[in-house]
Short mmCIF file of C-alpha atoms in Angstrom, two decimals:
data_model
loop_
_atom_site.label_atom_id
_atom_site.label_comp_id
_atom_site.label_asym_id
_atom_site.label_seq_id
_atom_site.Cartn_x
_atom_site.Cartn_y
_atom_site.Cartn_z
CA UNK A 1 0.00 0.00 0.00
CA UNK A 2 2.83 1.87 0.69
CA UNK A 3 4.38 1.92 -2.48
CA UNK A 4 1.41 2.20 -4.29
CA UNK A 5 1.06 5.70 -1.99
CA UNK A 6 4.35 7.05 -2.93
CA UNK A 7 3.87 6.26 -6.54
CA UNK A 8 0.71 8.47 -6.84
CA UNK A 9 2.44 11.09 -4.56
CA UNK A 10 5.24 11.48 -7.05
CA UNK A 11 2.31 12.02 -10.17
CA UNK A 12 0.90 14.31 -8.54
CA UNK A 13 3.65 15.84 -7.23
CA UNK A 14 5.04 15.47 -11.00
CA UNK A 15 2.03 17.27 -12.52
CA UNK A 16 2.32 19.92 -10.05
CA UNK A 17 5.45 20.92 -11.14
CA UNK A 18 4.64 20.49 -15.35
CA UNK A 19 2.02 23.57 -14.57
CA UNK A 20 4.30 26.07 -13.04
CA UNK A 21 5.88 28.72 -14.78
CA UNK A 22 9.23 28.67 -15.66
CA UNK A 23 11.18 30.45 -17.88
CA UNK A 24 13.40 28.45 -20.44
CA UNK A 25 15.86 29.11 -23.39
CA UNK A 26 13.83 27.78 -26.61
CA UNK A 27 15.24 27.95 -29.84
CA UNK A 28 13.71 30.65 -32.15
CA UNK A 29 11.89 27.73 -34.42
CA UNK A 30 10.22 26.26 -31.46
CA UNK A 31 9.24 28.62 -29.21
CA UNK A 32 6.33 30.26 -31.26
CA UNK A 33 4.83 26.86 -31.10
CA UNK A 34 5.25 26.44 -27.66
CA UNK A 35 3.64 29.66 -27.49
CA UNK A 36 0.52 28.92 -28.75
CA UNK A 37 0.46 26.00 -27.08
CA UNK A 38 0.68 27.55 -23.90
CA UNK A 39 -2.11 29.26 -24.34
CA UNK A 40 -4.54 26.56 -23.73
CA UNK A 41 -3.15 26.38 -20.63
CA UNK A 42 -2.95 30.13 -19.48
CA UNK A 43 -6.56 31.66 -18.57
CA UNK A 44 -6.95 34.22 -15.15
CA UNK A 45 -10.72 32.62 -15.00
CA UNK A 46 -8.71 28.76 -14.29
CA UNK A 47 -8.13 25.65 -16.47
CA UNK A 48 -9.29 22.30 -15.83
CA UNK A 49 -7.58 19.44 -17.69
CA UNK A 50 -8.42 15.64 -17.51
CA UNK A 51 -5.81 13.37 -18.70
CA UNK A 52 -5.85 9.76 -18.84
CA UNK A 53 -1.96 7.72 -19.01
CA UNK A 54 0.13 4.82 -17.88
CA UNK A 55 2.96 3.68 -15.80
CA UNK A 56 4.35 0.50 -16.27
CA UNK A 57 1.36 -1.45 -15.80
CA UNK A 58 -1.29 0.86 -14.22
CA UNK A 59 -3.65 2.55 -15.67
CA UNK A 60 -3.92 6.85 -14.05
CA UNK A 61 -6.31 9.29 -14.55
CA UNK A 62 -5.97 12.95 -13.51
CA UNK A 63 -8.30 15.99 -13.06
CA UNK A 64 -6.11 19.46 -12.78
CA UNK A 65 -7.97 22.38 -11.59
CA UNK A 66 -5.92 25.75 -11.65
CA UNK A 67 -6.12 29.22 -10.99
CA UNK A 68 -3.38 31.89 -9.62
CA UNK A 69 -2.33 30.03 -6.38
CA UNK A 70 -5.22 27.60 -6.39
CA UNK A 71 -4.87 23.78 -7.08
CA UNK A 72 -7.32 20.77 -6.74
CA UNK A 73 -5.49 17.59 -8.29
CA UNK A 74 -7.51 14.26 -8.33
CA UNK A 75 -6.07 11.15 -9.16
CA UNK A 76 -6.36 7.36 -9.54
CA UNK A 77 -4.79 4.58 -10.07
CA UNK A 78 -5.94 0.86 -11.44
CA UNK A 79 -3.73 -1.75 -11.21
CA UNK A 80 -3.69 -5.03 -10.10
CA UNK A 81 -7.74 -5.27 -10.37
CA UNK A 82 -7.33 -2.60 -7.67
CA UNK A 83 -8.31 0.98 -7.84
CA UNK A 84 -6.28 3.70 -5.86
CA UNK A 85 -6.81 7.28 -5.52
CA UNK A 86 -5.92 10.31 -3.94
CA UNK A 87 -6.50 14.33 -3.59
CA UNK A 88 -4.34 17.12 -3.28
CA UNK A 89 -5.46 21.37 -2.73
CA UNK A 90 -3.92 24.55 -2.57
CA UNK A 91 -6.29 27.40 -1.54
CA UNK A 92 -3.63 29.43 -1.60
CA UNK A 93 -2.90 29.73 2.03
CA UNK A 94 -2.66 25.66 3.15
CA UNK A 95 -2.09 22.63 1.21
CA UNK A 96 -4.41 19.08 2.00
CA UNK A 97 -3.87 15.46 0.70
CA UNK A 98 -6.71 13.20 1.11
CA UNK A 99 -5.77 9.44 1.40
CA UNK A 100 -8.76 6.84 1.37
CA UNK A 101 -6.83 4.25 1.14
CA UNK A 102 -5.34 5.51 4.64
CA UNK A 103 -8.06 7.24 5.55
CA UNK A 104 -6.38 10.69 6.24
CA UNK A 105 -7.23 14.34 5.10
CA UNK A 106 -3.72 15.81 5.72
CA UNK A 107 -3.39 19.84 5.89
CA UNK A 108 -0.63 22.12 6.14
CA UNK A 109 -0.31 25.78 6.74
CA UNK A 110 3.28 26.47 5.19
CA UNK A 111 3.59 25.05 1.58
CA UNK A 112 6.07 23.97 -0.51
CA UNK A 113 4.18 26.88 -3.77
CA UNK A 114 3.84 29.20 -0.96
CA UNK A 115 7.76 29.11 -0.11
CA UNK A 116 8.71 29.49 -3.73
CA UNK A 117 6.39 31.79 -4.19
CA UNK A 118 5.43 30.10 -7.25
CA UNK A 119 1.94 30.50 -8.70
CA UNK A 120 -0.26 28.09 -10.28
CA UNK A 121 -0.84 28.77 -13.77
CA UNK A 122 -1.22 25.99 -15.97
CA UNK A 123 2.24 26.38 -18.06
CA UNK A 124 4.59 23.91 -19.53
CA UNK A 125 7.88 23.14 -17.45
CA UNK A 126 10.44 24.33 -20.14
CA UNK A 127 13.45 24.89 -18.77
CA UNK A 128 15.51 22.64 -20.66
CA UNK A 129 18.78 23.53 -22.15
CA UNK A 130 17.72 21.63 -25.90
CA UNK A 131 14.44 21.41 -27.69
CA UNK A 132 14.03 19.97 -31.03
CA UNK A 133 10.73 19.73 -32.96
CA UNK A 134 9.50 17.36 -35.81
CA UNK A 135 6.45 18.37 -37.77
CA UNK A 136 3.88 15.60 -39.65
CA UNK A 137 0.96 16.14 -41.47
CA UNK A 138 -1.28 16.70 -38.32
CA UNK A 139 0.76 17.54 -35.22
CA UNK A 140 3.57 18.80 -33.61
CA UNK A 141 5.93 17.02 -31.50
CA UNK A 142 8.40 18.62 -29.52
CA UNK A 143 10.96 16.89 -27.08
CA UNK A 144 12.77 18.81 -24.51
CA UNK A 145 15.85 17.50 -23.28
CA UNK A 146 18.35 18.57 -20.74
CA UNK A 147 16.85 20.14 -17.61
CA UNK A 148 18.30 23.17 -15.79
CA UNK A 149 15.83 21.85 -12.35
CA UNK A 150 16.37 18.75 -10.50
CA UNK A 151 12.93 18.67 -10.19
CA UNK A 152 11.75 18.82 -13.76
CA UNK A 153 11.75 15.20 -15.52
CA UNK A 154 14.94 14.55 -17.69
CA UNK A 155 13.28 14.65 -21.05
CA UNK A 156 9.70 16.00 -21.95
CA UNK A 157 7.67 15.31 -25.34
CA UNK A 158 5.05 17.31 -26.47
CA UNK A 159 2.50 16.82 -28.84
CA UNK A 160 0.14 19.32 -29.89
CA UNK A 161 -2.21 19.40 -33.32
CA UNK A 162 -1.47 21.12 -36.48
CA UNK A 163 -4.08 23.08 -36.59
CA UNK A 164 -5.01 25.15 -33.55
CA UNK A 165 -1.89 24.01 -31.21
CA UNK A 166 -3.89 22.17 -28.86
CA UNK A 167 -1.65 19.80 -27.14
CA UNK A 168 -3.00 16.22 -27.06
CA UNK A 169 -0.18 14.09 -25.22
CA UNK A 170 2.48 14.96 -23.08
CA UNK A 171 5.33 12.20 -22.10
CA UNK A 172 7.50 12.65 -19.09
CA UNK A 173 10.65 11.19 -18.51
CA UNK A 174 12.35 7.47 -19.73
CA UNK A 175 12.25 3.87 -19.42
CA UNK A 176 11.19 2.76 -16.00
CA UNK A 177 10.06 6.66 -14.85
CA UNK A 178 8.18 7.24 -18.54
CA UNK A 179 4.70 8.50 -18.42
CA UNK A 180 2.77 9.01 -20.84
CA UNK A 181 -0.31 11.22 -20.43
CA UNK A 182 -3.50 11.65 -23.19
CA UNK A 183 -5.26 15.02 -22.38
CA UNK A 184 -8.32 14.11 -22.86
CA UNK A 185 -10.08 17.95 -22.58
CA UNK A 186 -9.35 21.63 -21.50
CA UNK A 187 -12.25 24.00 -20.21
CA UNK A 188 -11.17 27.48 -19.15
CA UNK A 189 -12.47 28.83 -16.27
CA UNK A 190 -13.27 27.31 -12.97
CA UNK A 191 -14.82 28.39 -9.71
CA UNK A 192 -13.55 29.73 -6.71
CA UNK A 193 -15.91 27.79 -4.54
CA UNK A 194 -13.96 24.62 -6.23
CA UNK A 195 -10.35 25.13 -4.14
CA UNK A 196 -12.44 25.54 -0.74
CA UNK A 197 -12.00 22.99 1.64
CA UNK A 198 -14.77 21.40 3.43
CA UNK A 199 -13.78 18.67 5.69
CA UNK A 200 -17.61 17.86 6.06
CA UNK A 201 -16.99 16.27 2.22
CA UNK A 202 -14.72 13.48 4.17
CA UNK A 203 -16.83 11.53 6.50
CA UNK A 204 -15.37 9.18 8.26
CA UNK A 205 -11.22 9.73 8.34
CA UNK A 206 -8.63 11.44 10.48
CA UNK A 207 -7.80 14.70 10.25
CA UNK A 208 -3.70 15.99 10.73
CA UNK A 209 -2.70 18.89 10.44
CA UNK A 210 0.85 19.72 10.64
#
């Protein structure tokens, strides 16, 4: 159970950082792309984003709500003929993980976006030292390679459509640590109400706050 915990910690934690903005030196034939790509994910009213992916054997899907300093990340995991999932918030002020499995609502005061001072925004972790991009007939795929952060994964593809630079699939990292994400849809704008926490909403568990 454990493991199982830590693994959909780390996704999370791994999606939290592929949203916030950082600043990256793109060649001059890629960046426009990445521009407009970006854009789907950069709204003041809030994105929410539902992807659906693998790792190794399990099957994940994700629900990424954003706005300024406001998260709400939902996961789960299916594997084994099991199904695990977990929760984490940011209103901005304190952090919360919800654990079923455990049966915890964990909340903290002093968090880790609040200490970087790092807000929210649904943006693409670029800060790699190389990009390259190859075009087909319908999409765009560009890999990023070389990260300047310890915390960003060591290689990031991105593909996004021809057309209108909607990105469709994003793949983070190699071999054992790959994972491969389909974003399923992008709606812009989401409510306030949606990053409040109401421990009333878990029945039933422990409450720690740290």
């Amino acid at each position: 159970m454990r493991s199982i915990k830590r693994i959909l910690s780390g996704l999370t934690l791994c999606l939290v950082a592929s949203v916030m903005p950082l600043y990256a030196q793109i060649p001059a034939d890629v960046k426009p792309i990445l521009d407009k790509v970006e854009e789907w994910f950069d709204d003041k009213d809030g994105i929410d984003i539902n992807m659906t992916g693998k790792v190794m054997t399990a099957k994940v899907a994700t629900r990424s709500r954003t706005k300024g300093d406001k998260a709400l990340v939902s996961m789960s995991m299916s594997m084994l003929g099991k199904t695990f999932e977990m929760q984490m918030g940011c209103d901005g002020k304190q952090t919360w993980t919800y654990d079923p499995q455990e049966g915890t609502l964990t909340i903290e005061k002093d968090t880790e976006m609040k200490k970087n001072d790092n807000s929210v925004d649904m943006k693409l972790v670029s800060e790699y030292k190389k990009a390259k991009m190859k075009t087909t007939d319908n999409a765009y795929e560009i890999t990023l390679t070389e990260p300047k952060s310890k915390e960003a994964p060591s290689k990031m593809v991105l593909t996004a459509r021809r057309s209108d630079c909607r990105p469709t699939e994003m793949t983070m990292g190699s071999g054992l640590k790959k994972l491969t994400f389909t974003i399923v849809s992008i709606k812009k704008g989401v409510p306030d109400n949606v990053f409040v926490l109401d421990t009333s909403k878990f029945p039933n568990i422990k409450i720690i706050k740290k």
